[in-house]
Each structure stands twice: as C-alpha cells, then as structure tokens.
C-alpha cells in the first residue's frame, strides 16, 4: 500500500528491513550502545558486516529518542540511521520519545539530502511498545513533518508479518484521514 501526501510517497510493505536495496537509508531499531543484537539490529549488523559496529563505537551511547547516522557498509544502502526507541512504560513519556525517534531520523535524512528512507516499527519488539499505539505515533509524527521535508520523497515502513502490515496500513489511512 502506498499513499502520496504533500508530494511524499508513504508506503507499507512486508519484508526485511535489511533487504531494501532501492532505499538510500534504512533505520535501525538500535540499542544504546549501537551494537548488534536481536531483531532489526541483528539483521542490519549481520548484513552490514563488522565495519558497521566499528564505526558505531564512536557514535555511542545514545539516549531514548535520539538518532545518529552512519554509513551502510556492506548493505545496499548508503546510510543507516540508528534510533533508540523507548522501552515501553520504562522510558517516559514513551510516546514523546518514540515520536522524537521518527522526527530525528527524518531530520538526519534531510541533512544528508536523502530522497528515500525505510523504517522498521521501532520499539515494538524487545522494547514492548504495543504495535497499534506505536504505529499511530509513527504516522502522526511523520505526517506532521511532511511540510518541512525538502529532499525526502519516499518513506517506507517495512513490517515483518502480515498482521503487522495490515495494522500499519490501517493506522496510516487513519492518520492520513486526520491530516
Ligand atoms: N525487518 C523488519 N522488521 C523486523 C525485523 C526485520 N529484519 N526483525 C524484527 N522486526 P526489535 P525494539 C520487527 O526487537 O523493540 C534489539 O535486540 C519486530 O517484529 O528489533 O526497538 C536491540 O539490540 C518488531 O515489530 O526492536 C535493542 O536492544 C520491530 O521490528 C532492542 O532489540 C522492532 O523489534 C530494540 O528493541
């Protein structure tokens, strides 16, 4: 599914965030140390190779809501934008911190003049954020930033499962209806 809003294509697809060769940057659901891990971080670091962790050492640690940018190394993408999402119910206020991940990631992409970036559903795995709530925060935040975007023209959400994809498509439609 794909919508064009204020000149920006926003799409939801099912797949692996580490396998998005047509995107200039992908976003990592990182840990504070920017090391490899489970889920998204594991998939990205495995595909990028050990050079990614090496580069990230100088950028870590980061705080919940923050984002930093690195090269893509062996990934097909020029950059990886690493976001530390909030641990649900622990890093408070969770919604504001999650929103700031999306805002900061978009800002870094703009600073680099990137045209496309792909997000996973930050915080909804190990960090326990209920996915419907997280998707609402993600799309409301992104739609709120669209007017400020100059270089970013395509934003993709990459979801692992069919149910996750379905939920994101509904959340996007809902947020777009309100915008
Ligand atoms: N592609 C797309 N989505 C994925 C993939 C993938 N390859 N793998 C998992 N997901 P998580 P978090 C989904 O746990 O909650 C890590 O170990 C997954 O189903 O990767 O922000 C780090 O080291 C879920 O919906 O990120 C941190 O310590 C979503 O992506 C911690 O986990 C995010 O799951 C970060 O936790």
CSV table of C-alpha atoms and ligand atoms in Angstrom, one decimal:
chain,number,residue,atom,x,y,z
A,1,UNK,CA,0.0,0.0,0.0
A,2,UNK,CA,1.2,3.5,-0.9
A,3,UNK,CA,-0.2,7.0,-0.4
A,4,UNK,CA,1.1,10.2,-1.7
A,5,UNK,CA,0.7,13.1,0.7
A,6,UNK,CA,2.2,16.6,0.2
A,7,UNK,CA,4.4,15.2,-2.6
A,8,UNK,CA,5.9,12.4,-0.4
A,9,UNK,CA,5.1,8.8,-1.0
A,10,UNK,CA,4.5,6.8,2.2
A,11,UNK,CA,4.3,3.1,1.8
A,12,UNK,CA,3.9,0.0,3.9
A,13,UNK,CA,5.4,-3.3,2.7
A,14,UNK,CA,6.1,-6.7,4.2
A,15,UNK,CA,9.7,-7.7,4.3
A,16,UNK,CA,13.1,-7.5,5.9
A,17,UNK,CA,14.5,-4.0,6.7
A,18,UNK,CA,18.0,-5.2,5.8
A,19,UNK,CA,16.9,-6.1,2.3
A,20,UNK,CA,15.7,-2.8,0.9
A,21,UNK,CA,18.2,-2.1,-1.9
A,22,UNK,CA,16.2,0.8,-3.5
A,23,UNK,CA,16.3,2.9,-0.3
A,24,UNK,CA,19.1,5.4,0.3
A,25,UNK,CA,18.9,4.9,4.0
A,26,UNK,CA,17.4,2.3,6.4
A,27,UNK,CA,16.6,2.9,10.0
A,28,UNK,CA,17.8,0.7,12.8
A,29,UNK,CA,15.8,-0.1,16.0
A,30,UNK,CA,19.1,0.2,17.9
A,31,UNK,CA,20.3,-0.4,21.4
A,32,UNK,CA,22.0,2.4,23.3
A,33,UNK,CA,25.5,1.0,22.5
A,34,UNK,CA,24.7,0.7,18.8
A,35,UNK,CA,25.9,-2.9,18.9
A,36,UNK,CA,24.4,-5.8,17.1
A,37,UNK,CA,21.5,-7.5,18.9
A,38,UNK,CA,18.3,-9.4,18.2
A,39,UNK,CA,15.6,-8.4,15.7
A,40,UNK,CA,16.2,-5.4,13.5
A,41,UNK,CA,19.6,-4.6,15.0
A,42,UNK,CA,20.8,-8.1,14.4
A,43,UNK,CA,19.6,-8.3,10.8
A,44,UNK,CA,21.2,-4.9,10.0
A,45,UNK,CA,24.5,-5.6,11.6
A,46,UNK,CA,24.7,-9.1,10.1
A,47,UNK,CA,24.1,-7.7,6.6
A,48,UNK,CA,26.4,-4.6,7.1
A,49,UNK,CA,29.3,-6.5,8.4
A,50,UNK,CA,31.6,-5.8,11.4
A,51,UNK,CA,32.7,-2.4,10.0
A,52,UNK,CA,29.3,-1.0,11.0
A,53,UNK,CA,29.8,-1.9,14.7
A,54,UNK,CA,33.3,-0.4,14.4
A,55,UNK,CA,32.0,2.9,13.0
A,56,UNK,CA,29.2,3.0,15.6
A,57,UNK,CA,31.6,2.8,18.6
A,58,UNK,CA,32.4,6.5,18.2
A,59,UNK,CA,28.7,7.4,17.9
A,60,UNK,CA,27.5,5.6,21.1
A,61,UNK,CA,26.0,5.7,23.5
A,62,UNK,CA,22.7,7.4,22.5
A,63,UNK,CA,19.6,8.1,24.6
A,64,UNK,CA,16.0,7.2,24.0
A,65,UNK,CA,14.5,9.4,21.3
A,66,UNK,CA,17.9,10.1,19.8
A,67,UNK,CA,19.2,9.2,16.3
A,68,UNK,CA,22.6,9.1,14.7
A,69,UNK,CA,23.7,8.3,11.2
A,70,UNK,CA,26.4,6.0,9.9
A,71,UNK,CA,27.5,4.5,6.6
A,72,UNK,CA,25.8,1.4,5.2
A,73,UNK,CA,29.0,-0.6,4.7
A,74,UNK,CA,28.1,-3.9,3.1
A,75,UNK,CA,24.4,-3.0,2.9
A,76,UNK,CA,23.0,-1.8,-0.4
A,77,UNK,CA,22.0,1.4,1.3
A,78,UNK,CA,24.3,4.5,1.6
A,79,UNK,CA,23.4,5.1,5.3
A,80,UNK,CA,21.9,3.6,8.4
A,81,UNK,CA,20.1,5.9,10.8
A,82,UNK,CA,20.2,4.4,14.3
A,83,UNK,CA,17.3,5.3,16.6
A,84,UNK,CA,17.0,4.2,20.2
A,85,UNK,CA,13.3,3.8,20.9
A,86,UNK,CA,11.8,3.9,24.4
A,87,UNK,CA,11.4,0.7,26.4
A,88,UNK,CA,7.6,0.8,26.8
A,89,UNK,CA,6.4,2.0,30.2
A,90,UNK,CA,10.0,2.5,31.4
A,91,UNK,CA,11.5,5.3,29.3
A,92,UNK,CA,8.9,8.1,29.8
A,93,UNK,CA,7.0,9.7,28.2
A,94,UNK,CA,7.1,6.8,25.8
A,95,UNK,CA,5.0,8.4,23.0
A,96,UNK,CA,7.1,11.6,23.0
A,97,UNK,CA,10.3,9.7,22.9
A,98,UNK,CA,9.1,7.4,20.1
A,99,UNK,CA,7.9,10.5,18.2
A,100,UNK,CA,11.3,12.1,18.6
A,101,UNK,CA,13.0,9.0,17.0
A,102,UNK,CA,10.9,9.5,13.8
A,103,UNK,CA,11.5,13.3,13.8
A,104,UNK,CA,15.2,13.0,14.4
A,105,UNK,CA,15.6,10.3,11.8
A,106,UNK,CA,13.8,12.4,9.2
A,107,UNK,CA,16.0,15.4,10.1
A,108,UNK,CA,19.2,13.4,9.6
A,109,UNK,CA,18.0,12.2,6.3
A,110,UNK,CA,17.2,15.8,5.3
A,111,UNK,CA,20.6,17.0,6.4
A,112,UNK,CA,22.2,14.4,4.1
A,113,UNK,CA,19.9,15.3,1.3
A,114,UNK,CA,18.5,11.8,1.1
A,115,UNK,CA,15.4,11.1,-1.1
A,116,UNK,CA,14.3,7.8,0.5
A,117,UNK,CA,14.4,6.0,3.8
A,118,UNK,CA,12.9,2.9,5.2
A,119,UNK,CA,11.7,2.4,8.8
A,120,UNK,CA,11.0,-0.7,10.9
A,121,UNK,CA,8.4,-0.5,13.6
A,122,UNK,CA,10.7,1.0,16.3
A,123,UNK,CA,10.2,-0.3,19.9
A,124,UNK,CA,7.6,-2.9,19.1
A,125,UNK,CA,9.8,-6.0,19.6
A,126,UNK,CA,12.0,-6.4,22.6
A,127,UNK,CA,11.1,-2.9,23.9
A,128,UNK,CA,7.4,-4.0,24.2
A,129,UNK,CA,5.6,-1.0,22.7
A,130,UNK,CA,2.1,-2.1,21.6
A,131,UNK,CA,2.2,-2.0,17.8
A,132,UNK,CA,-1.1,-0.2,17.1
A,133,UNK,CA,-0.2,2.5,19.5
A,134,UNK,CA,3.3,2.8,18.1
A,135,UNK,CA,2.0,2.9,14.5
A,136,UNK,CA,-0.3,5.8,15.5
A,137,UNK,CA,2.6,7.7,17.0
A,138,UNK,CA,4.8,7.0,14.0
A,139,UNK,CA,2.4,8.1,11.3
A,140,UNK,CA,1.0,11.1,13.2
A,141,UNK,CA,4.6,12.3,13.7
A,142,UNK,CA,5.7,11.7,10.1
A,143,UNK,CA,2.7,13.4,8.6
A,144,UNK,CA,3.3,16.3,10.9
A,145,UNK,CA,6.8,16.6,9.5
A,146,UNK,CA,5.9,16.4,5.8
A,147,UNK,CA,5.7,20.1,5.2
A,148,UNK,CA,9.3,20.6,6.4
A,149,UNK,CA,10.7,17.9,4.1
A,150,UNK,CA,12.7,19.0,1.0
A,151,UNK,CA,14.8,16.1,-0.1
A,152,UNK,CA,12.9,13.1,1.4
A,153,UNK,CA,10.4,12.0,-1.2
A,154,UNK,CA,9.7,8.3,-0.2
A,155,UNK,CA,9.2,6.9,3.2
A,156,UNK,CA,8.7,3.1,3.5
A,157,UNK,CA,7.6,1.1,6.5
A,158,UNK,CA,8.9,-2.5,6.4
A,159,UNK,CA,6.9,-4.9,8.5
A,160,UNK,CA,7.8,-8.4,9.3
A,161,UNK,CA,4.4,-10.1,9.5
A,162,UNK,CA,1.1,-9.9,7.6
A,163,UNK,CA,-0.8,-8.8,10.7
A,164,UNK,CA,1.8,-6.1,11.4
A,165,UNK,CA,1.5,-4.9,7.8
A,166,UNK,CA,-2.3,-4.8,8.0
A,167,UNK,CA,-2.2,-2.9,11.2
A,168,UNK,CA,0.2,-0.3,9.8
A,169,UNK,CA,-1.9,0.2,6.6
A,170,UNK,CA,-5.0,0.9,8.8
A,171,UNK,CA,-3.0,3.3,11.0
A,172,UNK,CA,-1.6,5.1,8.0
A,173,UNK,CA,-5.1,5.5,6.5
A,174,UNK,CA,-6.4,6.8,9.8
A,175,UNK,CA,-3.6,9.3,10.3
A,176,UNK,CA,-3.9,10.5,6.6
A,177,UNK,CA,-7.7,11.0,7.1
A,178,UNK,CA,-7.0,13.3,10.1
A,179,UNK,CA,-4.1,15.2,8.3
B,1,LIG,N1,12.9,-6.4,9.3
B,1,LIG,C1,11.7,-5.8,9.7
B,1,LIG,N2,11.2,-5.8,10.9
B,1,LIG,C2,11.8,-6.6,11.8
B,1,LIG,C3,12.9,-7.4,11.5
B,1,LIG,C4,13.5,-7.3,10.2
B,1,LIG,N3,14.6,-7.9,9.9
B,1,LIG,N4,13.3,-8.1,12.7
B,1,LIG,C5,12.3,-7.7,13.6
B,1,LIG,N5,11.4,-6.9,13.1
B,1,LIG,P1,13.2,-5.1,17.7
B,1,LIG,P2,12.9,-2.8,19.5
B,1,LIG,C6,10.3,-6.2,13.8
B,1,LIG,O1,13.1,-6.0,18.8
B,1,LIG,O2,11.6,-3.2,20.1
B,1,LIG,C7,17.4,-5.4,19.8
B,1,LIG,O3,17.9,-6.6,20.2
B,1,LIG,C8,9.8,-6.9,15.1
B,1,LIG,O4,8.8,-7.9,14.8
B,1,LIG,O5,14.2,-5.3,16.6
B,1,LIG,O6,13.1,-1.3,19.2
B,1,LIG,C9,18.3,-4.2,20.0
B,1,LIG,O7,19.6,-4.6,20.3
B,1,LIG,C10,9.2,-5.7,15.8
B,1,LIG,O8,7.9,-5.4,15.4
B,1,LIG,O9,13.4,-3.5,18.2
B,1,LIG,C11,17.7,-3.4,21.2
B,1,LIG,O10,18.2,-3.9,22.4
B,1,LIG,C12,10.1,-4.5,15.3
B,1,LIG,O11,10.7,-4.9,14.1
B,1,LIG,C13,16.2,-3.8,21.2
B,1,LIG,O12,16.2,-5.1,20.5
B,1,LIG,C14,11.1,-4.0,16.3
B,1,LIG,O13,11.7,-5.1,17.0
B,1,LIG,C15,15.4,-2.8,20.4
B,1,LIG,O14,14.0,-3.2,20.6
